[in-house]
XYZ file of C-alpha atoms in Angstrom:
261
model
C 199.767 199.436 -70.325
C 198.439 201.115 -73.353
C 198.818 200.143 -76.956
C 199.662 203.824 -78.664
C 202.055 206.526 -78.399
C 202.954 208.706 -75.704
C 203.420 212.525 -76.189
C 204.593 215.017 -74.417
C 202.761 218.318 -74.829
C 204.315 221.761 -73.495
C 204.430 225.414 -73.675
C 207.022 226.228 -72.359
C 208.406 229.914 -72.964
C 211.681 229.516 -71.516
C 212.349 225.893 -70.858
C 211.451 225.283 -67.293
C 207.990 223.344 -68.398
C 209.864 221.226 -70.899
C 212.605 219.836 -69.091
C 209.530 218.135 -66.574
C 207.854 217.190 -69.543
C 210.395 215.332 -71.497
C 211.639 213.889 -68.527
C 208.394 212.165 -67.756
C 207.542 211.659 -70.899
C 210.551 210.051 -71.373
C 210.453 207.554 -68.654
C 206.778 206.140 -69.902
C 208.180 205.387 -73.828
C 211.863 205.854 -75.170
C 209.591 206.985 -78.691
C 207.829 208.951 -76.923
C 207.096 212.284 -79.337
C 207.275 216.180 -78.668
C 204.855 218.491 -79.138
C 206.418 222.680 -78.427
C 203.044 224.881 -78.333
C 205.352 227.901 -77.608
C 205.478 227.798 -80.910
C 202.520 229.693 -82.575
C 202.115 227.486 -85.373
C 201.806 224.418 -83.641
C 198.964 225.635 -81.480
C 197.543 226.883 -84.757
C 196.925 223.378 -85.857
C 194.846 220.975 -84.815
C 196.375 217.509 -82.767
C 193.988 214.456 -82.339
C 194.534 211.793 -79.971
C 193.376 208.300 -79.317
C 191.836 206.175 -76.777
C 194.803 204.234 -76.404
C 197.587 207.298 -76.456
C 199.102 208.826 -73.259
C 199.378 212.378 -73.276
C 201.198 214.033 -70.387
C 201.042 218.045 -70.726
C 202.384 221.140 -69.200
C 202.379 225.188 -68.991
C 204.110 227.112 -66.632
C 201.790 229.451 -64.051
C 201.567 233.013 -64.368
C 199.969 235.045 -61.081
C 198.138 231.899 -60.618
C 196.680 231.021 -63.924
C 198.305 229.565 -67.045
C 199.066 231.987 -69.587
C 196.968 234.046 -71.502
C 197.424 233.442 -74.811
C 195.137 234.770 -77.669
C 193.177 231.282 -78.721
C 194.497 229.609 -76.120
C 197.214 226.915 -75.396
C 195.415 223.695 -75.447
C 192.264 224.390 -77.174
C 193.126 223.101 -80.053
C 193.790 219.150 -78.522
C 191.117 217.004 -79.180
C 191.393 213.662 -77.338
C 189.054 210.736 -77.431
C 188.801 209.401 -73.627
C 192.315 209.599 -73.864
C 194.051 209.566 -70.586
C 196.358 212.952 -69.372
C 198.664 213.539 -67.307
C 198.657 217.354 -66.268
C 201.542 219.386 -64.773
C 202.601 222.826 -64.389
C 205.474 224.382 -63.495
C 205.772 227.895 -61.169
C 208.687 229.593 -59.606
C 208.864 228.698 -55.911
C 205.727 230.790 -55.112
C 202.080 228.818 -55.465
C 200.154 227.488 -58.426
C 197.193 228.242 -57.265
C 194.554 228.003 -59.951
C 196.829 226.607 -62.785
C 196.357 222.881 -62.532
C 193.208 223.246 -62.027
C 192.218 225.428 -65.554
C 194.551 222.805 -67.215
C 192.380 220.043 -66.150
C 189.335 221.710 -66.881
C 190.167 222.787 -70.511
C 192.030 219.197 -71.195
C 188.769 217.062 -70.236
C 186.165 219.405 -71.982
C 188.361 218.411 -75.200
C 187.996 215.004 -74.418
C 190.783 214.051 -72.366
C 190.496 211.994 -68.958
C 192.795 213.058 -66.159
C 194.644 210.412 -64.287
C 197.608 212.500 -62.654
C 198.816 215.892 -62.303
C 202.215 217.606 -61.178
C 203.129 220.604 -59.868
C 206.727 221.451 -60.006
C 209.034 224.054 -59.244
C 211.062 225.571 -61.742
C 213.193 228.974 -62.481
C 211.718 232.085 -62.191
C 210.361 233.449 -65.193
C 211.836 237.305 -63.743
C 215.036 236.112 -61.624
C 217.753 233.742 -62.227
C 217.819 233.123 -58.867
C 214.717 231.750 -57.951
C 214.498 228.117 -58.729
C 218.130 228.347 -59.509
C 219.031 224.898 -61.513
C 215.672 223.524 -61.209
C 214.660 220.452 -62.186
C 217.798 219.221 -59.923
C 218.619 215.735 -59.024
C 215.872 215.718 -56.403
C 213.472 216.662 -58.813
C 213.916 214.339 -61.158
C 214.042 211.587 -58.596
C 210.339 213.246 -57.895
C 209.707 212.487 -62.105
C 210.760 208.532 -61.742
C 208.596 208.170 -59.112
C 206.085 209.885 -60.666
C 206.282 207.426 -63.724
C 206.023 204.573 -62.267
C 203.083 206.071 -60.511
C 201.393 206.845 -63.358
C 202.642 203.396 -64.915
C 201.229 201.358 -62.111
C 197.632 203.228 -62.438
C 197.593 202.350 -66.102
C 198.063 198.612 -64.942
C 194.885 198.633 -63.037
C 191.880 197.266 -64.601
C 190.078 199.935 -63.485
C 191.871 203.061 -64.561
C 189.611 204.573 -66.797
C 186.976 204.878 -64.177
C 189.140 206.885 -61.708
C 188.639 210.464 -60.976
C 191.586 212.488 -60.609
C 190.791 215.980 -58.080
C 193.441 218.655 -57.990
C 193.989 221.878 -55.777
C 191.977 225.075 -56.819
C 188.980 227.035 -57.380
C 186.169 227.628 -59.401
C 185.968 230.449 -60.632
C 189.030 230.883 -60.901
C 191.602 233.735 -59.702
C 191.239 237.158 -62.165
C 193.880 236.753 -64.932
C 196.561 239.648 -63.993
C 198.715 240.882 -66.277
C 202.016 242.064 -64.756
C 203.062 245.389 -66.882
C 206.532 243.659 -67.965
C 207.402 244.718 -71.544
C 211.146 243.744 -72.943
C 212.236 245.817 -75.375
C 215.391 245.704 -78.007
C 217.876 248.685 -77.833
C 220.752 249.694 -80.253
C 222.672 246.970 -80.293
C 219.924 244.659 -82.058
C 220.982 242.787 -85.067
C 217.939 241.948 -86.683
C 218.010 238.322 -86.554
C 214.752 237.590 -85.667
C 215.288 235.278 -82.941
C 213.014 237.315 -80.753
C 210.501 237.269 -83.381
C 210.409 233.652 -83.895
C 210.587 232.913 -80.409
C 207.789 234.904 -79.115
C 205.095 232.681 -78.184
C 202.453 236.017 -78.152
C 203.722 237.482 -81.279
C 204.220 240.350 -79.680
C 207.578 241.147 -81.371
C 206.623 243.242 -84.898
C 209.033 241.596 -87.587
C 209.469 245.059 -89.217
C 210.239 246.420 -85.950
C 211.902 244.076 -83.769
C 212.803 246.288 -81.099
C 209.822 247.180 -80.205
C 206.992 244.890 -78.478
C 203.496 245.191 -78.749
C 202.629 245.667 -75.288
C 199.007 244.173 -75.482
C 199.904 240.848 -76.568
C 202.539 240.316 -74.515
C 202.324 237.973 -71.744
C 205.861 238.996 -69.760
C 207.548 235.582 -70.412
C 210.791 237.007 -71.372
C 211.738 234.333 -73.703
C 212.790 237.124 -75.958
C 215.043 238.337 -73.675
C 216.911 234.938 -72.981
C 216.810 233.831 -76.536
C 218.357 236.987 -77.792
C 221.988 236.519 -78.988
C 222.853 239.659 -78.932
C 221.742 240.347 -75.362
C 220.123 243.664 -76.758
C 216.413 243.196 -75.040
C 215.985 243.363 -71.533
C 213.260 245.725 -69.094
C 213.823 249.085 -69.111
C 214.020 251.104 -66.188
C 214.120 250.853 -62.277
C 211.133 249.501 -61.104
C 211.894 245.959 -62.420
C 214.727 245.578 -60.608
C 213.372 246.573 -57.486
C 210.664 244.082 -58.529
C 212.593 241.614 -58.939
C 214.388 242.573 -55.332
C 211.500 242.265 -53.715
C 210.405 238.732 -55.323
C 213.770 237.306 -54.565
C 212.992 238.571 -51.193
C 210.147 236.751 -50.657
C 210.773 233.469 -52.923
C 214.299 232.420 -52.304
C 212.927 230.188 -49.746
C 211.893 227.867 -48.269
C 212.396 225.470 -51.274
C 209.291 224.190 -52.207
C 208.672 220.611 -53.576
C 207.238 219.115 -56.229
C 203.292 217.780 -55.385
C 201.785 214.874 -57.155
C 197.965 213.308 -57.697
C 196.856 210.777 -58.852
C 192.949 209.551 -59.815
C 191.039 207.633 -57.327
């Protein structure tokens, strides 16, 4: 097993990315260390790696893609042969091209892929798609998982092992779904929304507005605010959302897992 630390390194707008993150993370070193690039400053900043570190990273999929962020989510890693562990999270639909553009981006910065997750996890538009995800089946999928990813490390051999995940090259066009939150009256000005925003897309001078082209439609706002004053306006995201839980409620998808070869 390696001699350095393991990290766990998310962005996770509302939670769902985190919880298989930690978890995993969790199992491989009980120091293991946290790293939230929701949060703008952190991916601001530049975080270095070594050869003997374990890294095990995660984004949630949006329309088949990880997020489009301005500068990025991972671009600022740097890792030095150091081995990965990539995973995304998606709401019961398909992850498409995801895992894929996270391995990609990871290993140009000098990280080398050993395993990869794909995991189901709430919706990021209903509450009842992926309802109580990660549940105790899930996280039975994470322990085995670890000690997949534990016995690999073992092997003599590990850092010559090629890890291949689902997708395509190029990938899917990044779509932006036209879903803008919005504070009304009863906002209190606490900022929560504003600090919470991984897009900074909330104006601190006006934080019931949202500035629709840097918003990537995570609704994090939305479920951070105390005050329950932002939500979508009008019909056509509920009937959205109608029509997703139509289609996604099941089957129930599982959790699929790689490893390198």
């Amino acid at each position: 097993m390696l001699q350095g630390k393991v990290y766990g390194v998310y962005f996770s707008p509302t939670g769902g990315t985190r919880a298989y993150v930690t978890a995993l993370a969790g199992l491989l070193s009980c120091e293991a260390e946290e790293i939230d690039l929701t949060a703008r400053e952190e991916r601001a900043r530049d975080h270095v790696f070594g050869p003997e570190d374990l890294v095990i990273l995660g984004a949630p999929v949006y329309a088949g893609r990880l997020p489009q962020l301005e500068g990025g989510i991972f671009e600022r890693l740097r890792g030095d042969g150091t081995p990965a562990v990539f995973n995304v999270s998606y709401g019961n639909r398909a992850f498409e091209d995801a895992l894929l553009e996270e391995q990609d981006i990871c290993q140009a910065h000098g990280f080398h892929g050993i395993a990869a997750g794909a995991w189901i996890a709430p919706h990021t538009f209903s509450g009842r798609i992926g309802s109580g995800r990660p549940d105790g089946t899930d996280l039975e999928k994470v322990r085995e998982f670890a000690a997949g990813v534990r016995a690999l490390l073992e092997r003599p051999d590990w850092r010559s092992c090629r890890l291949t995940v689902p997708g395509d090259r190029p990938y899917r066009p990044a779509r932006r779904v036209e879903v803008y939150p919005a504070g009304d009256e009863s906002c209190t000005r606490c900022m929560a929304c504003v600090s919470r925003c991984p897009a900074g897309a909330i104006p601190p001078e006006s934080p019931r507005s949202t500035d629709t082209g840097r918003c990537i439609s995570c609704l994090a706002c939305v479920k951070s605010c105390p005050a329950g004053a932002r939500a979508v306006a009008g019909p056509a995201f509920p009937k959205m959302v109608e029509g997703l839980e139509g289609r996604l409620l099941s089957p129930r998808r599982e959790p699929e897992l790689y490893y390198g070869r």
